[in-house]
Coordinates of N, CA and C in Angstrom, one line a residue:
M1 N -10.0 -11.8 -12.4 CA -9.1 -11.3 -13.4 C -7.6 -11.5 -12.9
D2 N -6.7 -12.0 -13.7 CA -5.3 -12.1 -13.3 C -4.5 -11.1 -14.1
L3 N -3.2 -11.1 -13.7 CA -2.3 -10.0 -14.3 C -2.1 -10.2 -15.8
A4 N -2.1 -11.4 -16.3 CA -1.9 -11.7 -17.7 C -3.0 -11.2 -18.6
S5 N -4.2 -11.0 -18.0 CA -5.3 -10.7 -18.8 C -5.9 -9.3 -18.5
L6 N -5.1 -8.4 -18.0 CA -5.6 -7.1 -17.6 C -6.0 -6.3 -18.9
D7 N -7.3 -5.8 -18.8 CA -7.9 -5.1 -19.9 C -8.1 -3.7 -19.3
L8 N -7.4 -2.7 -19.8 CA -7.5 -1.4 -19.2 C -8.8 -0.8 -19.2
Q9 N -9.5 -0.9 -20.3 CA -10.9 -0.3 -20.5 C -11.8 -1.0 -19.5
K10 N -11.7 -2.4 -19.4 CA -12.6 -3.1 -18.5 C -12.4 -2.7 -17.1
I11 N -11.1 -2.5 -16.7 CA -10.8 -2.0 -15.4 C -11.4 -0.7 -15.1
D12 N -11.3 0.2 -16.0 CA -11.9 1.6 -15.8 C -13.4 1.5 -15.7
N13 N -14.0 0.6 -16.5 CA -15.4 0.4 -16.5 C -15.9 -0.2 -15.1
D14 N -15.1 -1.2 -14.7 CA -15.4 -1.8 -13.4 C -15.3 -0.8 -12.2
L15 N -14.3 0.0 -12.3 CA -14.1 1.0 -11.2 C -15.2 2.0 -11.3
N16 N -15.7 2.4 -12.5 CA -16.8 3.3 -12.6 C -18.1 2.7 -12.1
N17 N -18.3 1.4 -12.4 CA -19.5 0.7 -12.0 C -19.6 0.2 -10.6
Y18 N -18.5 -0.3 -10.1 CA -18.5 -1.0 -8.8 C -17.6 -0.2 -7.7
G19 N -16.7 0.6 -8.1 CA -15.8 1.3 -7.2 C -14.5 0.6 -6.8
Y20 N -14.4 -0.6 -7.2 CA -13.1 -1.4 -6.9 C -13.1 -2.6 -7.8
L21 N -11.9 -3.2 -7.8 CA -11.7 -4.4 -8.6 C -10.6 -5.3 -7.9
I22 N -10.8 -6.6 -7.8 CA -9.9 -7.5 -7.2 C -9.2 -8.3 -8.3
V23 N -7.9 -8.4 -8.3 CA -7.1 -9.2 -9.2 C -6.4 -10.3 -8.4
K24 N -6.6 -11.5 -8.9 CA -6.0 -12.7 -8.3 C -5.1 -13.4 -9.3
D25 N -3.9 -13.6 -8.9 CA -2.9 -14.2 -9.8 C -2.0 -15.1 -9.0
K26 N -1.9 -16.3 -9.5 CA -1.1 -17.4 -8.8 C 0.4 -17.0 -8.7
T27 N 0.9 -16.4 -9.7 CA 2.4 -16.0 -9.7 C 2.6 -14.9 -8.7
L28 N 1.7 -14.0 -8.6 CA 1.8 -12.9 -7.7 C 1.6 -13.4 -6.2
E29 N 0.7 -14.4 -6.0 CA 0.6 -14.9 -4.7 C 1.8 -15.6 -4.2
K30 N 2.5 -16.3 -5.2 CA 3.7 -17.0 -4.8 C 4.8 -16.0 -4.4
I31 N 4.9 -14.9 -5.1 CA 5.9 -13.8 -4.8 C 5.6 -13.3 -3.4
C32 N 4.3 -13.2 -3.1 CA 3.8 -12.6 -1.8 C 4.3 -13.5 -0.6
E33 N 4.3 -14.8 -0.8 CA 4.7 -15.7 0.3 C 6.1 -15.4 0.7
A34 N 7.0 -15.3 -0.3 CA 8.4 -15.0 -0.1 C 8.6 -13.5 0.4
A35 N 7.8 -12.6 -0.1 CA 7.9 -11.2 0.3 C 7.5 -11.0 1.7
R36 N 6.5 -11.8 2.2 CA 6.1 -11.7 3.6 C 7.2 -12.1 4.5
T37 N 7.9 -13.2 4.1 CA 9.1 -13.7 4.9 C 10.2 -12.6 5.0
E38 N 10.5 -12.0 3.8 CA 11.5 -11.0 3.8 C 11.1 -9.8 4.7
Y39 N 9.8 -9.4 4.6 CA 9.3 -8.3 5.5 C 9.6 -8.6 6.9
E40 N 9.2 -9.8 7.4 CA 9.4 -10.1 8.8 C 10.9 -10.1 9.2
E41 N 11.8 -10.5 8.3 CA 13.2 -10.4 8.6 C 13.6 -9.0 8.8
C42 N 13.2 -8.1 7.8 CA 13.5 -6.7 7.9 C 12.9 -6.0 9.1
F43 N 11.7 -6.4 9.4 CA 11.0 -5.8 10.6 C 11.8 -6.1 11.9
K44 N 12.2 -7.3 12.0 CA 12.9 -7.6 13.3 C 14.3 -6.9 13.4
N45 N 14.8 -6.4 12.3 CA 16.1 -5.8 12.3 C 16.1 -4.3 12.1
S46 N 14.9 -3.7 12.1 CA 14.7 -2.3 11.8 C 14.3 -1.5 13.1
K47 N 14.9 -0.4 13.2 CA 14.6 0.5 14.3 C 13.4 1.3 14.0
P48 N 12.4 1.4 14.9 CA 11.2 2.2 14.7 C 11.5 3.7 14.9
R49 N 11.0 4.5 14.0 CA 11.2 5.9 14.0 C 9.9 6.6 14.4
A50 N 10.0 7.8 15.0 CA 8.8 8.5 15.4 C 8.0 9.1 14.2
P51 N 6.7 9.3 14.3 CA 5.9 9.8 13.2 C 6.5 11.0 12.5
R52 N 7.1 11.9 13.3 CA 7.6 13.2 12.7 C 9.1 13.1 12.2
D53 N 9.7 12.0 12.4 CA 11.1 11.8 11.8 C 11.0 11.8 10.3
R54 N 11.8 12.7 9.7 CA 11.8 12.9 8.2 C 12.8 12.0 7.5
F55 N 12.4 11.6 6.3 CA 13.4 10.9 5.4 C 13.0 11.2 4.0
D56 N 13.8 10.9 3.0 CA 13.5 11.0 1.6 C 13.9 9.8 0.9
Y57 N 13.6 9.7 -0.4 CA 13.8 8.4 -1.1 C 15.3 8.1 -1.3
K58 N 16.2 9.1 -1.2 CA 17.6 8.9 -1.4 C 18.1 8.1 -0.2
M59 N 17.6 8.3 1.0 CA 18.0 7.7 2.2 C 17.7 6.2 2.2
L60 N 16.7 5.8 1.4 CA 16.3 4.4 1.4 C 17.3 3.5 0.7
K61 N 18.2 4.1 -0.1 CA 19.2 3.2 -0.7 C 20.2 2.7 0.3
E62 N 20.3 3.3 1.5 CA 21.2 2.8 2.6 C 20.5 1.7 3.3
K63 N 19.2 1.9 3.7 CA 18.5 0.9 4.4 C 17.0 1.3 4.4
P64 N 16.1 0.3 4.6 CA 14.7 0.6 4.7 C 14.4 1.5 5.9
W65 N 13.3 2.2 5.9 CA 12.9 3.2 7.0 C 11.6 2.7 7.6
R66 N 11.7 2.3 8.9 CA 10.5 1.9 9.6 C 10.0 3.0 10.4
K67 N 8.7 3.4 10.1 CA 8.2 4.6 10.7 C 6.8 4.3 11.4
M68 N 6.6 4.8 12.6 CA 5.4 4.8 13.3 C 4.4 5.8 12.6
A69 N 3.2 5.5 12.5 CA 2.2 6.4 12.0 C 1.0 6.4 12.9
I70 N 1.0 7.2 13.9 CA 0.0 7.2 15.0 C -0.4 8.7 15.2
G71 N -1.7 8.9 15.2 CA -2.2 10.2 15.5 C -3.5 10.5 14.8
S72 N -4.0 11.8 15.0 CA -5.3 12.2 14.4 C -5.1 12.7 13.0
K73 N -3.8 12.9 12.5 CA -3.6 13.3 11.1 C -2.5 12.5 10.5
T74 N -2.4 12.5 9.2 CA -1.3 11.8 8.5 C -0.1 12.7 8.5
G75 N 1.0 12.2 8.1 CA 2.2 13.0 8.0 C 2.1 14.2 7.0
L76 N 1.1 14.2 6.1 CA 0.8 15.3 5.2 C -0.2 16.3 5.8
G77 N -0.6 16.0 7.0 CA -1.6 16.9 7.7 C -3.0 16.6 7.4
E78 N -3.3 15.5 6.6 CA -4.7 15.2 6.3 C -5.4 14.7 7.6
P79 N -6.7 15.1 7.8 CA -7.4 14.7 9.0 C -7.9 13.2 9.0
I80 N -6.9 12.3 8.9 CA -7.2 10.9 8.9 C -6.5 10.2 10.0
A81 N -7.3 9.8 11.0 CA -6.7 9.2 12.2 C -6.2 7.8 11.8
Q82 N -5.1 7.4 12.5 CA -4.5 6.1 12.2 C -3.7 5.6 13.3
N83 N -3.4 4.3 13.3 CA -2.6 3.7 14.3 C -1.9 2.5 13.6
M84 N -0.7 2.7 13.1 CA 0.0 1.6 12.4 C 1.5 1.9 12.4
Q85 N 2.2 1.1 11.7 CA 3.6 1.4 11.3 C 3.9 1.0 9.9
S86 N 4.9 1.6 9.3 CA 5.2 1.3 7.9 C 6.7 1.1 7.7
I87 N 7.1 0.3 6.8 CA 8.5 0.2 6.4 C 8.6 0.6 4.9
Y88 N 9.4 1.6 4.6 CA 9.6 2.1 3.2 C 10.8 1.4 2.7
F89 N 10.8 1.0 1.4 CA 11.9 0.3 0.8 C 12.3 1.0 -0.5
D90 N 13.6 1.0 -0.8 CA 14.0 1.4 -2.1 C 13.5 0.4 -3.1
E91 N 13.0 0.8 -4.2 CA 12.3 -0.1 -5.2 C 13.2 -1.1 -5.8
S92 N 14.5 -0.9 -5.8 CA 15.5 -1.8 -6.4 C 16.4 -2.5 -5.3
D93 N 16.0 -2.5 -4.1 CA 16.8 -3.1 -3.0 C 16.9 -4.6 -3.1
Q94 N 18.1 -5.0 -3.6 CA 18.3 -6.5 -3.8 C 18.6 -7.2 -2.5
R95 N 18.6 -6.6 -1.4 CA 18.7 -7.3 -0.1 C 17.4 -8.0 0.1
Y96 N 16.3 -7.5 -0.5 CA 15.0 -8.1 -0.4 C 14.4 -8.4 -1.8
P97 N 14.9 -9.4 -2.4 CA 14.5 -9.6 -3.9 C 13.1 -9.9 -4.1
S98 N 12.4 -10.6 -3.2 CA 11.0 -10.9 -3.4 C 10.1 -9.7 -3.2
L99 N 10.5 -8.8 -2.2 CA 9.7 -7.6 -2.0 C 10.0 -6.7 -3.2
T100 N 11.2 -6.6 -3.7 CA 11.5 -5.8 -4.9 C 10.7 -6.4 -6.1
A101 N 10.6 -7.7 -6.3 CA 9.8 -8.3 -7.4 C 8.3 -7.9 -7.2
L102 N 7.8 -7.9 -6.0 CA 6.4 -7.6 -5.7 C 6.2 -6.1 -6.1
F103 N 7.0 -5.2 -5.6 CA 6.8 -3.8 -5.9 C 6.9 -3.5 -7.4
S104 N 7.8 -4.2 -8.1 CA 8.0 -4.0 -9.5 C 6.8 -4.4 -10.3
E105 N 6.1 -5.5 -9.9 CA 4.9 -5.9 -10.6 C 3.8 -4.9 -10.3
M106 N 3.7 -4.4 -9.1 CA 2.7 -3.4 -8.8 C 2.9 -2.1 -9.5
I107 N 4.2 -1.7 -9.6 CA 4.5 -0.4 -10.3 C 4.1 -0.6 -11.8
K108 N 4.4 -1.7 -12.4 CA 4.1 -1.9 -13.8 C 2.6 -1.8 -14.1
V109 N 1.8 -2.5 -13.2 CA 0.3 -2.4 -13.3 C -0.2 -1.0 -13.2
R110 N 0.3 -0.3 -12.1 CA -0.1 1.1 -11.9 C 0.2 2.0 -13.0
N111 N 1.4 1.9 -13.6 CA 1.8 2.7 -14.7 C 1.0 2.4 -16.0
K112 N 0.7 1.1 -16.1 CA -0.1 0.7 -17.3 C -1.5 1.3 -17.2
L113 N -2.0 1.3 -16.0 CA -3.4 1.9 -15.8 C -3.3 3.4 -16.0
M114 N -2.2 4.0 -15.6 CA -2.1 5.5 -15.8 C -1.8 5.9 -17.2
R115 N -1.4 4.9 -18.1 CA -1.0 5.2 -19.5 C 0.2 6.0 -19.5
V116 N 1.2 5.7 -18.6 CA 2.5 6.4 -18.7 C 3.6 5.3 -18.9
D117 N 4.8 5.8 -19.1 CA 5.9 4.9 -19.3 C 6.0 3.9 -18.1
E118 N 6.5 2.6 -18.5 CA 6.5 1.6 -17.5 C 7.5 1.9 -16.3
A119 N 8.5 2.8 -16.6 CA 9.4 3.1 -15.6 C 9.1 4.5 -14.9
F120 N 7.9 5.0 -15.1 CA 7.6 6.3 -14.4 C 7.6 6.1 -12.9
G121 N 8.3 7.1 -12.3 CA 8.5 7.1 -10.8 C 9.8 6.5 -10.4
S122 N 10.5 5.8 -11.4 CA 11.8 5.2 -11.1 C 12.9 6.2 -11.3
H123 N 12.6 7.4 -11.9 CA 13.6 8.4 -12.1 C 13.1 9.7 -11.5
P124 N 13.2 9.9 -10.2 CA 12.5 11.0 -9.5 C 12.8 12.3 -10.0
E125 N 14.1 12.6 -10.2 CA 14.5 14.0 -10.7 C 13.8 14.3 -12.0
Q126 N 13.7 13.3 -12.9 CA 13.1 13.5 -14.2 C 11.6 13.6 -14.1
D127 N 11.0 12.6 -13.3 CA 9.6 12.5 -13.3 C 8.8 13.4 -12.3
G128 N 9.6 13.9 -11.3 CA 8.9 14.7 -10.3 C 8.2 13.9 -9.2
F129 N 8.2 12.6 -9.4 CA 7.6 11.7 -8.4 C 8.5 10.5 -8.2
W130 N 8.4 9.8 -7.0 CA 9.1 8.6 -6.7 C 8.2 7.5 -6.2
N131 N 8.6 6.3 -6.4 CA 7.7 5.2 -6.1 C 7.9 4.9 -4.6
A132 N 6.9 5.2 -3.8 CA 6.9 5.0 -2.3 C 6.5 3.6 -2.1
C133 N 7.5 2.7 -2.2 CA 7.2 1.2 -2.0 C 7.3 0.9 -0.5
R134 N 6.2 0.4 0.1 CA 6.1 0.3 1.5 C 5.2 -0.8 1.9
I135 N 5.3 -1.3 3.2 CA 4.4 -2.2 3.8 C 3.7 -1.5 5.0
H136 N 2.4 -1.4 5.0 CA 1.6 -0.9 6.1 C 1.3 -2.1 7.0
H137 N 1.6 -1.9 8.3 CA 1.4 -2.9 9.3 C 0.5 -2.5 10.4
Y138 N -0.7 -3.0 10.5 CA -1.7 -2.6 11.5 C -1.6 -3.7 12.6
P139 N -1.2 -3.3 13.8 CA -1.0 -4.3 14.8 C -2.3 -4.8 15.4
R140 N -2.2 -6.0 15.9 CA -3.3 -6.5 16.7 C -3.4 -5.7 18.0
G141 N -4.6 -5.5 18.5 CA -4.8 -4.7 19.7 C -5.2 -3.2 19.4
G142 N -5.5 -2.9 18.1 CA -6.0 -1.6 17.9 C -5.4 -0.9 16.7
G143 N -4.8 -1.6 15.7 CA -4.4 -0.9 14.5 C -5.6 -0.5 13.7
F144 N -5.6 0.7 13.1 CA -6.8 1.2 12.4 C -6.4 2.3 11.5
M145 N -7.3 2.7 10.6 CA -7.3 3.9 9.8 C -8.7 4.3 9.5
T146 N -9.1 5.5 9.8 CA -10.5 5.9 9.6 C -10.8 5.9 8.1
V147 N -12.1 5.6 7.8 CA -12.6 5.6 6.4 C -12.5 7.0 5.8
H148 N -11.9 7.0 4.6 CA -11.7 8.3 4.0 C -11.6 8.1 2.5
R149 N -11.6 9.2 1.7 CA -11.3 9.2 0.3 C -9.9 9.8 0.1
D150 N -9.1 9.3 -0.8 CA -7.8 9.8 -1.1 C -8.0 11.2 -1.8
E151 N -7.3 12.2 -1.4 CA -7.4 13.5 -2.0 C -6.1 14.1 -2.3
Y152 N -5.1 14.0 -1.4 CA -3.8 14.6 -1.6 C -3.1 14.1 -2.9
F153 N -3.0 12.8 -3.0 CA -2.2 12.2 -4.1 C -3.0 12.4 -5.4
P154 N -4.3 12.2 -5.5 CA -5.0 12.6 -6.7 C -4.8 14.0 -7.2
D155 N -4.8 14.9 -6.2 CA -4.7 16.4 -6.5 C -3.3 16.6 -7.1
K156 N -2.2 16.0 -6.5 CA -0.9 16.3 -7.0 C -0.7 15.7 -8.4
L157 N -1.3 14.5 -8.6 CA -1.2 14.0 -10.0 C -2.0 14.8 -11.0
E158 N -3.1 15.2 -10.6 CA -4.0 16.0 -11.5 C -3.3 17.3 -11.9
E159 N -2.5 17.9 -11.0 CA -1.7 19.1 -11.4 C -0.8 18.8 -12.6
K160 N -0.4 17.5 -12.7 CA 0.5 17.1 -13.8 C -0.3 16.4 -14.9
N161 N -1.6 16.5 -14.9 CA -2.5 15.9 -15.9 C -2.3 14.4 -15.9
K162 N -2.2 13.8 -14.8 CA -2.1 12.3 -14.7 C -3.2 11.8 -13.8
P163 N -3.8 10.6 -14.1 CA -4.8 10.0 -13.3 C -4.3 9.3 -12.1
F164 N -5.1 9.2 -11.1 CA -4.7 8.5 -9.9 C -5.4 7.1 -9.8
Y165 N -4.6 6.1 -9.5 CA -5.1 4.8 -9.2 C -4.5 4.3 -7.9
Q166 N -5.2 3.8 -7.0 CA -4.7 3.2 -5.8 C -4.7 1.7 -6.0
M167 N -3.6 1.1 -5.5 CA -3.6 -0.4 -5.5 C -2.9 -0.8 -4.3
L168 N -3.3 -2.0 -3.8 CA -2.7 -2.6 -2.6 C -2.7 -4.1 -2.8
V169 N -1.7 -4.8 -2.2 CA -1.7 -6.2 -2.2 C -1.7 -6.7 -0.8
L170 N -2.5 -7.6 -0.5 CA -2.7 -8.1 0.9 C -1.6 -9.1 1.2
L171 N -0.9 -8.9 2.3 CA 0.1 -9.8 2.8 C -0.1 -10.4 4.1
S172 N -1.4 -10.5 4.5 CA -1.8 -11.2 5.7 C -3.1 -11.9 5.5
R173 N -3.4 -12.8 6.4 CA -4.6 -13.6 6.3 C -5.5 -13.4 7.5
K174 N -6.7 -13.0 7.2 CA -7.7 -12.8 8.3 C -8.0 -14.2 8.9
N175 N -8.2 -14.3 10.2 CA -8.4 -15.5 10.9 C -7.1 -16.3 11.2
I176 N -6.0 -15.8 10.7 CA -4.7 -16.4 11.0 C -3.8 -15.4 11.6
D177 N -3.5 -14.3 10.8 CA -2.6 -13.2 11.3 C -3.4 -12.3 12.2
F178 N -4.6 -12.1 12.0 CA -5.5 -11.4 12.9 C -6.9 -11.9 12.8
M179 N -7.8 -11.6 13.7 CA -9.1 -12.3 13.7 C -10.3 -11.3 13.4
S180 N -10.2 -10.1 13.8 CA -11.3 -9.2 13.5 C -10.8 -7.8 13.0
G181 N -11.7 -7.1 12.3 CA -11.3 -5.8 11.7 C -10.6 -6.0 10.4
G182 N -9.8 -5.0 10.0 CA -9.1 -5.1 8.7 C -9.6 -4.2 7.7
G183 N -9.1 -4.3 6.5 CA -9.4 -3.4 5.4 C -10.9 -3.5 4.9
V184 N -11.5 -2.3 4.7 CA -12.8 -2.2 4.2 C -12.8 -1.1 3.1
L185 N -13.8 -1.2 2.2 CA -14.1 0.0 1.3 C -15.6 0.0 1.1
V186 N -16.0 1.1 0.6 CA -17.4 1.3 0.3 C -17.6 1.4 -1.2
D187 N -18.4 0.4 -1.8 CA -18.5 0.3 -3.2 C -19.5 1.4 -3.7
S188 N -19.7 1.4 -5.0 CA -20.4 2.5 -5.7 C -21.9 2.5 -5.3
Q189 N -22.4 1.4 -4.7 CA -23.8 1.3 -4.2 C -23.9 1.6 -2.8
G190 N -22.8 2.0 -2.1 CA -22.8 2.3 -0.7 C -22.7 1.2 0.2
K191 N -22.3 0.0 -0.3 CA -22.2 -1.2 0.5 C -20.7 -1.3 1.0
K192 N -20.6 -1.6 2.3 CA -19.3 -1.8 2.9 C -18.8 -3.2 2.5
V193 N -17.5 -3.3 2.0 CA -16.9 -4.5 1.6 C -15.7 -4.9 2.5
D194 N -15.7 -6.1 3.0 CA -14.6 -6.6 3.8 C -13.6 -7.1 2.8
I195 N -12.5 -6.4 2.4 CA -11.6 -6.8 1.4 C -10.7 -8.0 1.8
E196 N -10.5 -8.1 3.1 CA -9.7 -9.2 3.6 C -10.4 -10.5 3.2
T197 N -11.7 -10.6 3.4 CA -12.4 -11.8 3.2 C -12.7 -12.0 1.7
E198 N -13.1 -10.9 1.0 CA -13.4 -11.1 -0.4 C -12.2 -11.3 -1.3
A199 N -11.0 -10.6 -0.9 CA -9.9 -10.7 -1.8 C -8.9 -11.9 -1.3
G200 N -8.4 -11.8 -0.1 CA -7.6 -12.8 0.5 C -6.1 -12.6 0.2
F201 N -5.2 -13.3 0.9 CA -3.8 -13.2 0.8 C -3.3 -13.2 -0.7
G202 N -2.4 -12.3 -1.0 CA -1.8 -12.2 -2.3 C -2.6 -11.6 -3.4
A203 N -3.8 -11.1 -3.1 CA -4.7 -10.5 -4.1 C -4.3 -9.0 -4.2
M204 N -4.5 -8.5 -5.4 CA -4.4 -7.0 -5.6 C -5.7 -6.4 -5.6
V205 N -5.9 -5.3 -4.9 CA -7.2 -4.6 -4.9 C -6.9 -3.2 -5.5
L206 N -7.8 -2.9 -6.5 CA -7.6 -1.6 -7.2 C -8.9 -0.7 -7.0
Y207 N -8.6 0.6 -6.8 CA -9.7 1.6 -6.7 C -9.1 2.9 -7.0
D208 N -9.9 4.0 -6.9 CA -9.4 5.3 -7.2 C -9.8 6.3 -6.2
G209 N -9.6 7.6 -6.4 CA -9.9 8.6 -5.4 C -11.4 8.7 -5.0
R210 N -12.3 8.1 -5.8 CA -13.7 8.3 -5.4 C -14.2 7.3 -4.4
T211 N -13.4 6.2 -4.1 CA -13.8 5.1 -3.3 C -13.4 5.3 -1.8
P212 N -14.4 5.4 -0.9 CA -14.0 5.5 0.5 C -13.4 4.2 1.0
H213 N -12.4 4.2 1.8 CA -11.8 3.0 2.3 C -11.1 3.3 3.6
G214 N -10.7 2.3 4.3 CA -10.1 2.4 5.6 C -9.7 1.1 6.2
V215 N -9.3 1.1 7.5 CA -9.0 -0.2 8.2 C -9.7 -0.1 9.5
E216 N -10.7 -1.1 9.7 CA -11.4 -1.2 11.0 C -10.5 -1.8 12.1
D217 N -10.8 -1.4 13.3 CA -10.0 -1.8 14.5 C -9.6 -3.3 14.4
V218 N -8.3 -3.5 14.5 CA -7.8 -4.9 14.4 C -7.7 -5.5 15.8
D219 N -8.5 -6.5 16.1 CA -8.3 -7.4 17.3 C -8.3 -6.5 18.6
L220 N -9.4 -5.9 18.9 CA -9.4 -5.1 20.2 C -9.4 -5.9 21.4
D221 N -9.5 -7.3 21.3 CA -9.4 -8.1 22.5 C -8.0 -8.4 22.9
Q222 N -7.0 -7.9 22.1 CA -5.6 -8.1 22.4 C -5.0 -6.8 23.0
V223 N -3.8 -7.0 23.6 CA -3.0 -5.8 24.1 C -2.0 -5.5 23.0
I224 N -2.0 -4.3 22.5 CA -1.2 -3.9 21.4 C 0.3 -4.1 21.7
D225 N 1.0 -4.5 20.7 CA 2.4 -4.8 20.8 C 3.1 -4.6 19.4
F226 N 3.8 -3.5 19.3 CA 4.4 -3.1 18.0 C 5.6 -3.9 17.6
T227 N 6.0 -4.9 18.4 CA 7.1 -5.7 18.1 C 6.7 -7.0 17.4
R228 N 5.4 -7.3 17.4 CA 4.9 -8.5 16.8 C 4.8 -8.4 15.3
T229 N 5.1 -9.5 14.6 CA 5.0 -9.5 13.1 C 3.7 -9.9 12.6
D230 N 2.7 -10.3 13.5 CA 1.4 -10.6 12.9 C 0.6 -9.3 12.9
G231 N -0.7 -9.4 12.6 CA -1.5 -8.3 12.4 C -1.9 -8.2 10.9
R232 N -2.4 -7.0 10.5 CA -2.8 -6.8 9.1 C -1.7 -6.1 8.3
L233 N -1.2 -6.7 7.2 CA -0.1 -6.2 6.4 C -0.6 -6.0 5.0
V234 N -0.1 -5.0 4.4 CA -0.5 -4.7 3.0 C 0.6 -3.9 2.3
A235 N 0.9 -4.2 1.0 CA 1.9 -3.5 0.2 C 1.3 -2.4 -0.6
L236 N 2.0 -1.3 -0.7 CA 1.5 -0.2 -1.6 C 2.7 0.4 -2.3
V237 N 2.4 1.1 -3.4 CA 3.4 1.8 -4.3 C 3.0 3.1 -4.8
N238 N 2.4 4.0 -3.9 CA 2.0 5.3 -4.3 C 3.1 6.1 -4.9
L239 N 2.8 7.1 -5.8 CA 3.7 8.0 -6.3 C 3.7 9.2 -5.3
Y240 N 4.9 9.5 -4.7 CA 5.1 10.7 -3.9 C 5.9 11.7 -4.6
C241 N 5.5 13.0 -4.4 CA 6.2 14.1 -5.0 C 7.6 14.2 -4.5
T242 N 8.6 14.6 -5.4 CA 9.9 14.8 -5.0 C 10.2 16.0 -4.2
L243 N 9.3 17.0 -4.3 CA 9.4 18.3 -3.6 C 8.7 18.3 -2.3

């Protein structure tokens, strides 16, 4: 399925039947090539911040925020162990036009699936949520995230009577940027799916809060180095609460 032929009812049916859906689109893949280059430029010029350093969406208008995410819990206190780093971007940051274009396409698809206004999340004070546009970067030498189901964000959206859809776009290539491990999910039949191999660079992967997913150890034969731009990279646009 490509972006031009998205059928909301079919997507919902596929998520119910299979637990996930892969969308491949040539235009999106082309955007991803340029977005990956912009990410690497930003990465090289960004200061890493500690996991407990706090920021909000207003600060992103000044510059992106590169944050380490290491420990037995997430920043929200969820018991999900992880070892990675993230860069958060303002959704309209024209210093990175290709990343902005990628996030924009992802937000449009997410909001279409949610049956909300196309600009939902772009007006945080009005909507109560903001678009957390970011790149997750799992380094070679031990980047990972334990397999889990999303609970926090679905619960927050449910409080506002809105459905939760998770989407990600792959910005790295297995066997080039990293060799082993990477993103996995468990489908509705209980089968583990290697989404790096099945989806590939530039593909969009859709699922919801029912689907277990995580990142298996990336290249444990390497010595970890958080200054390298290779490894496993993925773009996300979750809705974060403003409060």
